[in-house]
Amino acid sequence: MEERACCDCDVIHEKIVKAVKKKVPPMEEYLLVSDLFKMFGDPSRMRLMHALSIHEMCVCDLAVFLGITKSAVSHQLKSLRLLNLVKYRKEGQVAFYSLADDHVEAIINIGFEHIRE
Amino acid sequence: MEERACCDCDVIHEKIVKAVKKKVPPMEEYLLVSDLFKMFGDPSRMRLMHALSIHEMCVCDLAVFLGITKSAVSHQLKSLRLLNLVKYRKEGQVAFYSLADDHVEAIINIGFEHIRE
DNA sequence: CAGTTGGTTGAATGGTTGTTCAACTATTGA
DNA sequence: TCAATAGTTGAACAACCATTCAACCAACTG
């Protein structure tokens, strides 16, 4: 009973646990990666990003396309912008959003591949 | 003002919206894909799956490794099982979990690649 | 300048979700 | 057969989150 940590059971296979612990990156990286995938874990955002992979679009167009308010779209775009998943160019008062890089489309594609077996 | 749908604005670029709508898969697929990515959108589940990509582990080991209760691990494993992301073999009363297929590791890797630029 | 429109922001809210606790099942060993 | 242990399950709860509403900013138009 060398280790108890903060859970209700002992380690059964201590060697495996220690080996895995040694091979694994620090917690912060998991936080970053899970924050990244969180963006893909919402149907609206998925549709939004997939739409942008087809053509750049403005907030109003996205709102109509998604069937939600401009405000909701803007909130989502802000989250996506903070994680560098989308970028935009401004033309007058219209903001044309598009995907930030090819990584985003790659993640979308691997997701669709998986569910289509 | 041909289209109003359920939002607070008109379509500015009707052609683009229509073209995108035509190219896009049905809603159900987005629900499936976002449910898939939702599994990768939590730090504990990410660590869990990453650990399983290194070595098969039982529920107790995972609980100690993650620093949460067996119960929490079991709940997470159930979700992952329902989406065919993990599988397990039983040896006596011990259940050894592992990743269901290479797709899971591929998704994890593309995530880490992205955050490491 | 005044009015209109595209977009953003913050507060509020209803729904989702990760975790724990307690109770339960099933398998092993004495 | 009884006790111990690995794992599962459901209820409960706190934290989180996607959306809306209302108010605001910014840029074009008349």
PDB file of C-alpha atoms (C1' of nucleotides) in Angstrom:
ATOM      1  CA  MET A   1       0.000   0.000   0.000  1.00  0.00           C
ATOM      2  CA  GLU A   2       2.613   2.431  -1.151  1.00  0.00           C
ATOM      3  CA  GLU A   3       0.307   4.938  -2.724  1.00  0.00           C
ATOM      4  CA  ARG A   4      -3.191   6.161  -1.920  1.00  0.00           C
ATOM      5  CA  ALA A   5      -3.364   9.575  -3.561  1.00  0.00           C
ATOM      6  CA  CYS A   6      -6.860  10.959  -3.333  1.00  0.00           C
ATOM      7  CA  CYS A   7      -9.076   8.098  -4.319  1.00  0.00           C
ATOM      8  CA  ASP A   8     -10.914   5.221  -2.751  1.00  0.00           C
ATOM      9  CA  CYS A   9      -8.673   2.381  -3.880  1.00  0.00           C
ATOM     10  CA  ASP A  10      -5.109   1.105  -4.006  1.00  0.00           C
ATOM     11  CA  VAL A  11      -2.957   0.650  -7.040  1.00  0.00           C
ATOM     12  CA  ILE A  12      -3.295  -2.879  -8.315  1.00  0.00           C
ATOM     13  CA  HIS A  13      -0.673  -2.761 -11.030  1.00  0.00           C
ATOM     14  CA  GLU A  14       1.855  -0.340  -9.673  1.00  0.00           C
ATOM     15  CA  LYS A  15       4.455  -0.885 -12.358  1.00  0.00           C
ATOM     16  CA  ILE A  16       2.063  -0.040 -15.134  1.00  0.00           C
ATOM     17  CA  VAL A  17       0.836   3.094 -13.407  1.00  0.00           C
ATOM     18  CA  LYS A  18       4.372   4.308 -12.768  1.00  0.00           C
ATOM     19  CA  ALA A  19       5.458   3.543 -16.327  1.00  0.00           C
ATOM     20  CA  VAL A  20       2.499   5.404 -17.764  1.00  0.00           C
ATOM     21  CA  LYS A  21       3.054   8.354 -15.430  1.00  0.00           C
ATOM     22  CA  LYS A  22       6.600   8.617 -16.697  1.00  0.00           C
ATOM     23  CA  LYS A  23       5.585   8.706 -20.360  1.00  0.00           C
ATOM     24  CA  VAL A  24       2.834  11.271 -20.024  1.00  0.00           C
ATOM     25  CA  PRO A  25       3.044  15.057 -20.665  1.00  0.00           C
ATOM     26  CA  PRO A  26       2.290  17.590 -17.913  1.00  0.00           C
ATOM     27  CA  MET A  27      -1.266  18.460 -16.932  1.00  0.00           C
ATOM     28  CA  GLU A  28      -1.234  21.879 -18.628  1.00  0.00           C
ATOM     29  CA  GLU A  29      -0.953  20.269 -22.034  1.00  0.00           C
ATOM     30  CA  TYR A  30      -4.055  18.201 -21.416  1.00  0.00           C
ATOM     31  CA  LEU A  31      -5.897  21.347 -20.404  1.00  0.00           C
ATOM     32  CA  LEU A  32      -4.913  23.014 -23.662  1.00  0.00           C
ATOM     33  CA  VAL A  33      -5.804  20.017 -25.804  1.00  0.00           C
ATOM     34  CA  SER A  34      -9.150  19.466 -24.114  1.00  0.00           C
ATOM     35  CA  ASP A  35      -9.948  23.169 -24.484  1.00  0.00           C
ATOM     36  CA  LEU A  36      -9.188  22.776 -28.165  1.00  0.00           C
ATOM     37  CA  PHE A  37     -11.455  19.755 -28.615  1.00  0.00           C
ATOM     38  CA  LYS A  38     -14.161  21.414 -26.524  1.00  0.00           C
ATOM     39  CA  MET A  39     -14.625  23.786 -29.452  1.00  0.00           C
ATOM     40  CA  PHE A  40     -15.488  20.809 -31.652  1.00  0.00           C
ATOM     41  CA  GLY A  41     -17.809  19.353 -29.042  1.00  0.00           C
ATOM     42  CA  ASP A  42     -20.780  21.547 -29.854  1.00  0.00           C
ATOM     43  CA  PRO A  43     -23.018  20.989 -32.912  1.00  0.00           C
ATOM     44  CA  SER A  44     -23.434  24.699 -33.667  1.00  0.00           C
ATOM     45  CA  ARG A  45     -19.723  25.361 -33.563  1.00  0.00           C
ATOM     46  CA  MET A  46     -19.052  22.271 -35.667  1.00  0.00           C
ATOM     47  CA  ARG A  47     -21.510  23.466 -38.311  1.00  0.00           C
ATOM     48  CA  LEU A  48     -20.070  26.952 -38.090  1.00  0.00           C
ATOM     49  CA  MET A  49     -16.500  25.793 -38.621  1.00  0.00           C
ATOM     50  CA  HIS A  50     -17.504  23.370 -41.336  1.00  0.00           C
ATOM     51  CA  ALA A  51     -19.362  26.158 -43.140  1.00  0.00           C
ATOM     52  CA  LEU A  52     -16.279  28.366 -42.930  1.00  0.00           C
ATOM     53  CA  SER A  53     -14.215  25.541 -44.421  1.00  0.00           C
ATOM     54  CA  ILE A  54     -16.435  25.844 -47.509  1.00  0.00           C
ATOM     55  CA  HIS A  55     -16.592  29.624 -47.795  1.00  0.00           C
ATOM     56  CA  GLU A  56     -15.845  32.706 -45.719  1.00  0.00           C
ATOM     57  CA  MET A  57     -18.994  34.132 -44.169  1.00  0.00           C
ATOM     58  CA  CYS A  58     -20.162  37.149 -42.191  1.00  0.00           C
ATOM     59  CA  VAL A  59     -21.894  37.038 -38.813  1.00  0.00           C
ATOM     60  CA  CYS A  60     -25.369  37.613 -40.253  1.00  0.00           C
ATOM     61  CA  ASP A  61     -24.997  34.834 -42.802  1.00  0.00           C
ATOM     62  CA  LEU A  62     -23.788  32.458 -40.128  1.00  0.00           C
ATOM     63  CA  ALA A  63     -26.712  33.397 -37.890  1.00  0.00           C
ATOM     64  CA  VAL A  64     -29.228  32.596 -40.611  1.00  0.00           C
ATOM     65  CA  PHE A  65     -27.375  29.449 -41.592  1.00  0.00           C
ATOM     66  CA  LEU A  66     -27.222  28.173 -38.024  1.00  0.00           C
ATOM     67  CA  GLY A  67     -30.651  29.404 -36.984  1.00  0.00           C
ATOM     68  CA  ILE A  68     -29.380  31.298 -33.947  1.00  0.00           C
ATOM     69  CA  THR A  69     -28.994  34.995 -33.165  1.00  0.00           C
ATOM     70  CA  LYS A  70     -26.145  37.161 -34.343  1.00  0.00           C
ATOM     71  CA  SER A  71     -25.221  37.544 -30.703  1.00  0.00           C
ATOM     72  CA  ALA A  72     -24.841  33.804 -30.180  1.00  0.00           C
ATOM     73  CA  VAL A  73     -22.704  33.569 -33.309  1.00  0.00           C
ATOM     74  CA  SER A  74     -20.543  36.431 -32.160  1.00  0.00           C
ATOM     75  CA  HIS A  75     -20.002  34.793 -28.773  1.00  0.00           C
ATOM     76  CA  GLN A  76     -18.970  31.541 -30.422  1.00  0.00           C
ATOM     77  CA  LEU A  77     -16.679  33.306 -32.871  1.00  0.00           C
ATOM     78  CA  LYS A  78     -14.979  35.031 -29.972  1.00  0.00           C
ATOM     79  CA  SER A  79     -14.196  31.685 -28.326  1.00  0.00           C
ATOM     80  CA  LEU A  80     -12.909  30.318 -31.623  1.00  0.00           C
ATOM     81  CA  ARG A  81     -10.812  33.429 -32.175  1.00  0.00           C
ATOM     82  CA  LEU A  82      -9.235  33.134 -28.721  1.00  0.00           C
ATOM     83  CA  LEU A  83      -8.037  29.635 -29.631  1.00  0.00           C
ATOM     84  CA  ASN A  84      -6.833  30.762 -33.056  1.00  0.00           C
ATOM     85  CA  LEU A  85      -9.291  28.538 -34.883  1.00  0.00           C
ATOM     86  CA  VAL A  86     -10.852  31.294 -36.991  1.00  0.00           C
ATOM     87  CA  LYS A  87      -9.685  34.634 -38.356  1.00  0.00           C
ATOM     88  CA  TYR A  88     -11.507  37.504 -40.049  1.00  0.00           C
ATOM     89  CA  ARG A  89     -11.051  40.379 -42.429  1.00  0.00           C
ATOM     90  CA  LYS A  90     -13.163  43.488 -42.182  1.00  0.00           C
ATOM     91  CA  GLU A  91     -14.751  45.154 -45.187  1.00  0.00           C
ATOM     92  CA  GLY A  92     -16.605  48.255 -44.084  1.00  0.00           C
ATOM     93  CA  GLN A  93     -18.847  47.106 -41.265  1.00  0.00           C
ATOM     94  CA  VAL A  94     -18.942  43.530 -42.466  1.00  0.00           C
ATOM     95  CA  ALA A  95     -16.606  40.982 -40.859  1.00  0.00           C
ATOM     96  CA  PHE A  96     -15.798  38.020 -43.074  1.00  0.00           C
ATOM     97  CA  TYR A  97     -14.758  35.037 -41.000  1.00  0.00           C
ATOM     98  CA  SER A  98     -12.736  32.064 -42.222  1.00  0.00           C
ATOM     99  CA  LEU A  99     -10.760  29.188 -40.723  1.00  0.00           C
ATOM    100  CA  ALA A 100      -7.402  30.151 -39.247  1.00  0.00           C
ATOM    101  CA  ASP A 101      -5.450  27.231 -40.729  1.00  0.00           C
ATOM    102  CA  ASP A 102      -5.649  23.771 -42.256  1.00  0.00           C
ATOM    103  CA  HIS A 103      -5.439  22.064 -38.878  1.00  0.00           C
ATOM    104  CA  VAL A 104      -9.030  22.955 -38.173  1.00  0.00           C
ATOM    105  CA  GLU A 105     -10.313  21.308 -41.313  1.00  0.00           C
ATOM    106  CA  ALA A 106      -8.123  18.287 -40.627  1.00  0.00           C
ATOM    107  CA  ILE A 107      -9.717  17.812 -37.214  1.00  0.00           C
ATOM    108  CA  ILE A 108     -13.215  18.177 -38.667  1.00  0.00           C
ATOM    109  CA  ASN A 109     -12.420  15.608 -41.347  1.00  0.00           C
ATOM    110  CA  ILE A 110     -11.001  13.018 -38.974  1.00  0.00           C
ATOM    111  CA  GLY A 111     -14.159  13.365 -36.921  1.00  0.00           C
ATOM    112  CA  PHE A 112     -16.451  12.730 -39.867  1.00  0.00           C
ATOM    113  CA  GLU A 113     -14.257   9.821 -40.954  1.00  0.00           C
ATOM    114  CA  HIS A 114     -14.656   8.223 -37.562  1.00  0.00           C
ATOM    115  CA  ILE A 115     -18.457   8.399 -37.383  1.00  0.00           C
ATOM    116  CA  ARG A 116     -18.765   7.131 -40.957  1.00  0.00           C
ATOM    117  CA  GLU A 117     -16.730   4.071 -39.944  1.00  0.00           C
TER     118      GLU A 117
ATOM    119  CA  MET B   1     -36.035  39.873 -47.540  1.00  0.00           C
ATOM    120  CA  GLU B   2     -36.559  36.390 -48.873  1.00  0.00           C
ATOM    121  CA  GLU B   3     -35.533  34.531 -45.771  1.00  0.00           C
ATOM    122  CA  ARG B   4     -35.835  35.266 -42.076  1.00  0.00           C
ATOM    123  CA  ALA B   5     -35.644  31.865 -40.428  1.00  0.00           C
ATOM    124  CA  CYS B   6     -35.474  32.216 -36.672  1.00  0.00           C
ATOM    125  CA  CYS B   7     -32.903  34.891 -36.114  1.00  0.00           C
ATOM    126  CA  ASP B   8     -32.713  38.612 -35.709  1.00  0.00           C
ATOM    127  CA  CYS B   9     -31.177  39.518 -39.060  1.00  0.00           C
ATOM    128  CA  ASP B  10     -31.493  39.118 -42.803  1.00  0.00           C
ATOM    129  CA  VAL B  11     -29.246  37.226 -45.139  1.00  0.00           C
ATOM    130  CA  ILE B  12     -26.665  39.547 -46.557  1.00  0.00           C
ATOM    131  CA  HIS B  13     -24.976  37.164 -48.957  1.00  0.00           C
ATOM    132  CA  GLU B  14     -27.773  34.881 -50.001  1.00  0.00           C
ATOM    133  CA  LYS B  15     -25.817  33.046 -52.679  1.00  0.00           C
ATOM    134  CA  ILE B  16     -23.074  32.044 -50.302  1.00  0.00           C
ATOM    135  CA  VAL B  17     -25.507  30.815 -47.667  1.00  0.00           C
ATOM    136  CA  LYS B  18     -27.449  28.765 -50.183  1.00  0.00           C
ATOM    137  CA  ALA B  19     -24.279  27.302 -51.704  1.00  0.00           C
ATOM    138  CA  VAL B  20     -22.966  26.323 -48.278  1.00  0.00           C
ATOM    139  CA  LYS B  21     -26.309  24.834 -47.264  1.00  0.00           C
ATOM    140  CA  LYS B  22     -26.213  22.658 -50.349  1.00  0.00           C
ATOM    141  CA  LYS B  23     -22.731  21.304 -49.597  1.00  0.00           C
ATOM    142  CA  VAL B  24     -23.316  20.483 -45.964  1.00  0.00           C
ATOM    143  CA  PRO B  25     -24.274  17.101 -44.400  1.00  0.00           C
ATOM    144  CA  PRO B  26     -27.495  16.685 -42.400  1.00  0.00           C
ATOM    145  CA  MET B  27     -27.783  17.832 -38.794  1.00  0.00           C
ATOM    146  CA  GLU B  28     -27.622  14.307 -37.321  1.00  0.00           C
ATOM    147  CA  GLU B  29     -24.039  13.919 -38.507  1.00  0.00           C
ATOM    148  CA  TYR B  30     -22.982  17.058 -36.699  1.00  0.00           C
ATOM    149  CA  LEU B  31     -24.620  15.745 -33.558  1.00  0.00           C
ATOM    150  CA  LEU B  32     -22.623  12.530 -33.835  1.00  0.00           C
ATOM    151  CA  VAL B  33     -19.345  14.268 -34.580  1.00  0.00           C
ATOM    152  CA  SER B  34     -19.747  16.790 -31.793  1.00  0.00           C
ATOM    153  CA  ASP B  35     -20.646  13.992 -29.372  1.00  0.00           C
ATOM    154  CA  LEU B  36     -17.440  12.303 -30.454  1.00  0.00           C
ATOM    155  CA  PHE B  37     -15.269  15.383 -29.875  1.00  0.00           C
ATOM    156  CA  LYS B  38     -17.054  16.066 -26.596  1.00  0.00           C
ATOM    157  CA  MET B  39     -15.256  12.992 -25.267  1.00  0.00           C
ATOM    158  CA  PHE B  40     -11.930  14.674 -26.010  1.00  0.00           C
ATOM    159  CA  GLY B  41     -13.070  17.954 -24.482  1.00  0.00           C
ATOM    160  CA  ASP B  42     -12.425  16.975 -20.873  1.00  0.00           C
ATOM    161  CA  PRO B  43      -8.919  16.865 -19.331  1.00  0.00           C
ATOM    162  CA  SER B  44      -9.607  13.716 -17.289  1.00  0.00           C
ATOM    163  CA  ARG B  45     -10.931  11.801 -20.276  1.00  0.00           C
ATOM    164  CA  MET B  46      -8.033  13.012 -22.407  1.00  0.00           C
ATOM    165  CA  ARG B  47      -5.529  11.790 -19.823  1.00  0.00           C
ATOM    166  CA  LEU B  48      -7.471   8.565 -19.481  1.00  0.00           C
ATOM    167  CA  MET B  49      -7.466   7.842 -23.201  1.00  0.00           C
ATOM    168  CA  HIS B  50      -3.866   8.908 -23.585  1.00  0.00           C
ATOM    169  CA  ALA B  51      -2.887   6.570 -20.764  1.00  0.00           C
ATOM    170  CA  LEU B  52      -4.734   3.721 -22.453  1.00  0.00           C
ATOM    171  CA  SER B  53      -2.847   4.470 -25.658  1.00  0.00           C
ATOM    172  CA  ILE B  54       0.334   3.640 -23.737  1.00  0.00           C
ATOM    173  CA  HIS B  55      -0.866   0.555 -21.855  1.00  0.00           C
ATOM    174  CA  GLU B  56      -4.095  -1.230 -20.992  1.00  0.00           C
ATOM    175  CA  MET B  57      -5.211  -0.413 -17.459  1.00  0.00           C
ATOM    176  CA  CYS B  58      -7.854  -1.432 -14.953  1.00  0.00           C
ATOM    177  CA  VAL B  59     -10.345   0.887 -13.274  1.00  0.00           C
ATOM    178  CA  CYS B  60      -8.403   1.097 -10.011  1.00  0.00           C
ATOM    179  CA  ASP B  61      -5.163   1.975 -11.753  1.00  0.00           C
ATOM    180  CA  LEU B  62      -6.908   4.658 -13.764  1.00  0.00           C
ATOM    181  CA  ALA B  63      -8.502   6.074 -10.623  1.00  0.00           C
ATOM    182  CA  VAL B  64      -5.129   6.415  -8.912  1.00  0.00           C
ATOM    183  CA  PHE B  65      -3.492   7.746 -12.053  1.00  0.00           C
ATOM    184  CA  LEU B  66      -6.188  10.385 -12.598  1.00  0.00           C
ATOM    185  CA  GLY B  67      -6.707  11.213  -8.938  1.00  0.00           C
ATOM    186  CA  ILE B  68     -10.462  10.636  -9.013  1.00  0.00           C
ATOM    187  CA  THR B  69     -12.705   7.904  -7.601  1.00  0.00           C
ATOM    188  CA  LYS B  70     -13.262   4.517  -9.192  1.00  0.00           C
ATOM    189  CA  SER B  71     -16.850   5.557  -9.641  1.00  0.00           C
ATOM    190  CA  ALA B  72     -15.943   8.635 -11.668  1.00  0.00           C
ATOM    191  CA  VAL B  73     -13.640   6.534 -13.840  1.00  0.00           C
ATOM    192  CA  SER B  74     -16.338   3.955 -14.387  1.00  0.00           C
ATOM    193  CA  HIS B  75     -18.809   6.639 -15.432  1.00  0.00           C
ATOM    194  CA  GLN B  76     -16.332   8.058 -17.928  1.00  0.00           C
ATOM    195  CA  LEU B  77     -15.468   4.620 -19.272  1.00  0.00           C
ATOM    196  CA  LYS B  78     -19.146   3.950 -19.838  1.00  0.00           C
ATOM    197  CA  SER B  79     -19.470   7.070 -21.966  1.00  0.00           C
ATOM    198  CA  LEU B  80     -16.364   6.137 -23.917  1.00  0.00           C
ATOM    199  CA  ARG B  81     -17.642   2.588 -24.383  1.00  0.00           C
ATOM    200  CA  LEU B  82     -20.980   3.822 -25.726  1.00  0.00           C
ATOM    201  CA  LEU B  83     -19.115   5.720 -28.442  1.00  0.00           C
ATOM    202  CA  ASN B  84     -16.833   2.767 -29.176  1.00  0.00           C
ATOM    203  CA  LEU B  85     -13.720   4.638 -28.117  1.00  0.00           C
ATOM    204  CA  VAL B  86     -12.539   2.062 -25.581  1.00  0.00           C
ATOM    205  CA  LYS B  87     -12.937  -1.688 -25.171  1.00  0.00           C
ATOM    206  CA  TYR B  88     -12.093  -4.053 -22.325  1.00  0.00           C
ATOM    207  CA  ARG B  89     -11.255  -7.636 -21.520  1.00  0.00           C
ATOM    208  CA  LYS B  90     -12.149  -9.182 -18.201  1.00  0.00           C
ATOM    209  CA  GLU B  91      -9.736 -11.298 -16.186  1.00  0.00           C
ATOM    210  CA  GLY B  92     -11.463 -12.519 -13.063  1.00  0.00           C
ATOM    211  CA  GLN B  93     -12.947  -9.448 -11.463  1.00  0.00           C
ATOM    212  CA  VAL B  94     -10.445  -7.113 -13.078  1.00  0.00           C
ATOM    213  CA  ALA B  95     -11.447  -5.248 -16.247  1.00  0.00           C
ATOM    214  CA  PHE B  96      -8.517  -4.229 -18.433  1.00  0.00           C
ATOM    215  CA  TYR B  97      -9.449  -1.297 -20.622  1.00  0.00           C
ATOM    216  CA  SER B  98      -7.733  -0.278 -23.851  1.00  0.00           C
ATOM    217  CA  LEU B  99      -8.439   1.952 -26.849  1.00  0.00           C
ATOM    218  CA  ALA B 100     -10.985   0.579 -29.298  1.00  0.00           C
ATOM    219  CA  ASP B 101      -9.036   1.459 -32.450  1.00  0.00           C
ATOM    220  CA  ASP B 102      -6.276   3.592 -33.949  1.00  0.00           C
ATOM    221  CA  HIS B 103      -8.653   6.425 -34.735  1.00  0.00           C
ATOM    222  CA  VAL B 104      -8.699   7.430 -31.095  1.00  0.00           C
ATOM    223  CA  GLU B 105      -4.936   7.790 -30.910  1.00  0.00           C
ATOM    224  CA  ALA B 106      -4.947   9.657 -34.219  1.00  0.00           C
ATOM    225  CA  ILE B 107      -7.366  12.233 -32.817  1.00  0.00           C
ATOM    226  CA  ILE B 108      -5.318  12.623 -29.648  1.00  0.00           C
ATOM    227  CA  ASN B 109      -2.154  13.126 -31.688  1.00  0.00           C
ATOM    228  CA  ILE B 110      -3.614  15.751 -34.011  1.00  0.00           C
ATOM    229  CA  GLY B 111      -4.750  17.632 -30.916  1.00  0.00           C
ATOM    230  CA  PHE B 112      -1.289  17.659 -29.369  1.00  0.00           C
ATOM    231  CA  GLU B 113       0.233  18.629 -32.715  1.00  0.00           C
ATOM    232  CA  HIS B 114      -2.037  21.635 -32.911  1.00  0.00           C
ATOM    233  CA  ILE B 115      -1.268  23.044 -29.472  1.00  0.00           C
ATOM    234  CA  ARG B 116       2.461  22.511 -30.007  1.00  0.00           C
ATOM    235  CA  GLU B 117       2.167  24.613 -33.184  1.00  0.00           C
TER     236      GLU B 117
ATOM    237  C1'  DC C   1     -25.634  65.167 -38.242  1.00  0.00           C
ATOM    238  C1'  DA C   2     -29.190  61.595 -37.608  1.00  0.00           C
ATOM    239  C1'  DG C   3     -30.696  57.054 -38.726  1.00  0.00           C
ATOM    240  C1'  DT C   4     -29.661  52.472 -40.027  1.00  0.00           C
ATOM    241  C1'  DT C   5     -27.202  48.345 -39.912  1.00  0.00           C
ATOM    242  C1'  DG C   6     -23.310  44.805 -38.751  1.00  0.00           C
ATOM    243  C1'  DG C   7     -21.149  43.377 -34.910  1.00  0.00           C
ATOM    244  C1'  DT C   8     -19.778  43.036 -29.914  1.00  0.00           C
ATOM    245  C1'  DT C   9     -20.499  42.714 -24.974  1.00  0.00           C
ATOM    246  C1'  DG C  10     -22.320  41.531 -20.295  1.00  0.00           C
ATOM    247  C1'  DA C  11     -25.912  39.836 -17.499  1.00  0.00           C
ATOM    248  C1'  DA C  12     -29.290  36.353 -16.930  1.00  0.00           C
ATOM    249  C1'  DT C  13     -30.938  31.731 -17.561  1.00  0.00           C
ATOM    250  C1'  DG C  14     -32.002  26.973 -18.543  1.00  0.00           C
ATOM    251  C1'  DG C  15     -29.694  22.941 -19.614  1.00  0.00           C
ATOM    252  C1'  DT C  16     -25.663  20.001 -19.514  1.00  0.00           C
ATOM    253  C1'  DT C  17     -22.026  17.511 -17.216  1.00  0.00           C
ATOM    254  C1'  DG C  18     -18.119  15.745 -14.162  1.00  0.00           C
ATOM    255  C1'  DT C  19     -17.715  14.256  -9.753  1.00  0.00           C
ATOM    256  C1'  DT C  20     -18.900  12.111  -5.335  1.00  0.00           C
ATOM    257  C1'  DC C  21     -21.529   9.224  -2.254  1.00  0.00           C
ATOM    258  C1'  DA C  22     -23.984   5.215  -1.175  1.00  0.00           C
ATOM    259  C1'  DA C  23     -25.832   1.078  -2.531  1.00  0.00           C
ATOM    260  C1'  DC C  24     -25.441  -2.695  -5.329  1.00  0.00           C
ATOM    261  C1'  DT C  25     -23.425  -6.933  -8.258  1.00  0.00           C
ATOM    262  C1'  DA C  26     -20.005 -10.362  -9.153  1.00  0.00           C
ATOM    263  C1'  DT C  27     -15.940 -12.834  -8.498  1.00  0.00           C
ATOM    264  C1'  DT C  28     -12.297 -14.631  -5.670  1.00  0.00           C
ATOM    265  C1'  DG C  29     -10.401 -16.861  -1.550  1.00  0.00           C
ATOM    266  C1'  DA C  30     -10.568 -18.568   3.169  1.00  0.00           C
TER     267       DA C  30
ATOM    268  C1'  DT D   1     -20.730 -19.900   3.215  1.00  0.00           C
ATOM    269  C1'  DC D   2     -18.806 -15.406   4.496  1.00  0.00           C
ATOM    270  C1'  DA D   3     -15.763 -11.586   3.803  1.00  0.00           C
ATOM    271  C1'  DA D   4     -13.205  -8.829   0.790  1.00  0.00           C
ATOM    272  C1'  DT D   5     -12.507  -6.560  -3.431  1.00  0.00           C
ATOM    273  C1'  DA D   6     -13.212  -4.788  -8.568  1.00  0.00           C
ATOM    274  C1'  DG D   7     -16.515  -2.628 -10.829  1.00  0.00           C
ATOM    275  C1'  DT D   8     -21.175  -0.552 -11.952  1.00  0.00           C
ATOM    276  C1'  DT D   9     -25.160   2.299 -11.205  1.00  0.00           C
ATOM    277  C1'  DG D  10     -28.315   6.132  -9.935  1.00  0.00           C
ATOM    278  C1'  DA D  11     -29.239  10.145  -7.339  1.00  0.00           C
ATOM    279  C1'  DA D  12     -27.567  14.580  -6.000  1.00  0.00           C
ATOM    280  C1'  DC D  13     -24.912  18.668  -6.499  1.00  0.00           C
ATOM    281  C1'  DA D  14     -21.902  22.194  -8.042  1.00  0.00           C
ATOM    282  C1'  DA D  15     -19.675  24.067 -11.910  1.00  0.00           C
ATOM    283  C1'  DC D  16     -19.860  25.066 -16.561  1.00  0.00           C
ATOM    284  C1'  DC D  17     -21.851  26.582 -20.983  1.00  0.00           C
ATOM    285  C1'  DA D  18     -24.817  27.898 -25.111  1.00  0.00           C
ATOM    286  C1'  DT D  19     -28.192  30.925 -25.932  1.00  0.00           C
ATOM    287  C1'  DT D  20     -31.008  35.123 -25.595  1.00  0.00           C
ATOM    288  C1'  DC D  21     -31.973  39.862 -24.482  1.00  0.00           C
ATOM    289  C1'  DA D  22     -30.766  44.529 -24.127  1.00  0.00           C
ATOM    290  C1'  DA D  23     -27.551  47.877 -24.538  1.00  0.00           C
ATOM    291  C1'  DC D  24     -23.800  49.428 -26.783  1.00  0.00           C
ATOM    292  C1'  DC D  25     -20.029  50.599 -30.522  1.00  0.00           C
ATOM    293  C1'  DA D  26     -18.660  51.461 -35.375  1.00  0.00           C
ATOM    294  C1'  DA D  27     -19.261  52.378 -40.071  1.00  0.00           C
ATOM    295  C1'  DC D  28     -21.916  53.648 -43.950  1.00  0.00           C
ATOM    296  C1'  DT D  29     -25.900  56.608 -46.062  1.00  0.00           C
ATOM    297  C1'  DG D  30     -28.946  60.170 -46.709  1.00  0.00           C
TER     298       DG D  30
END
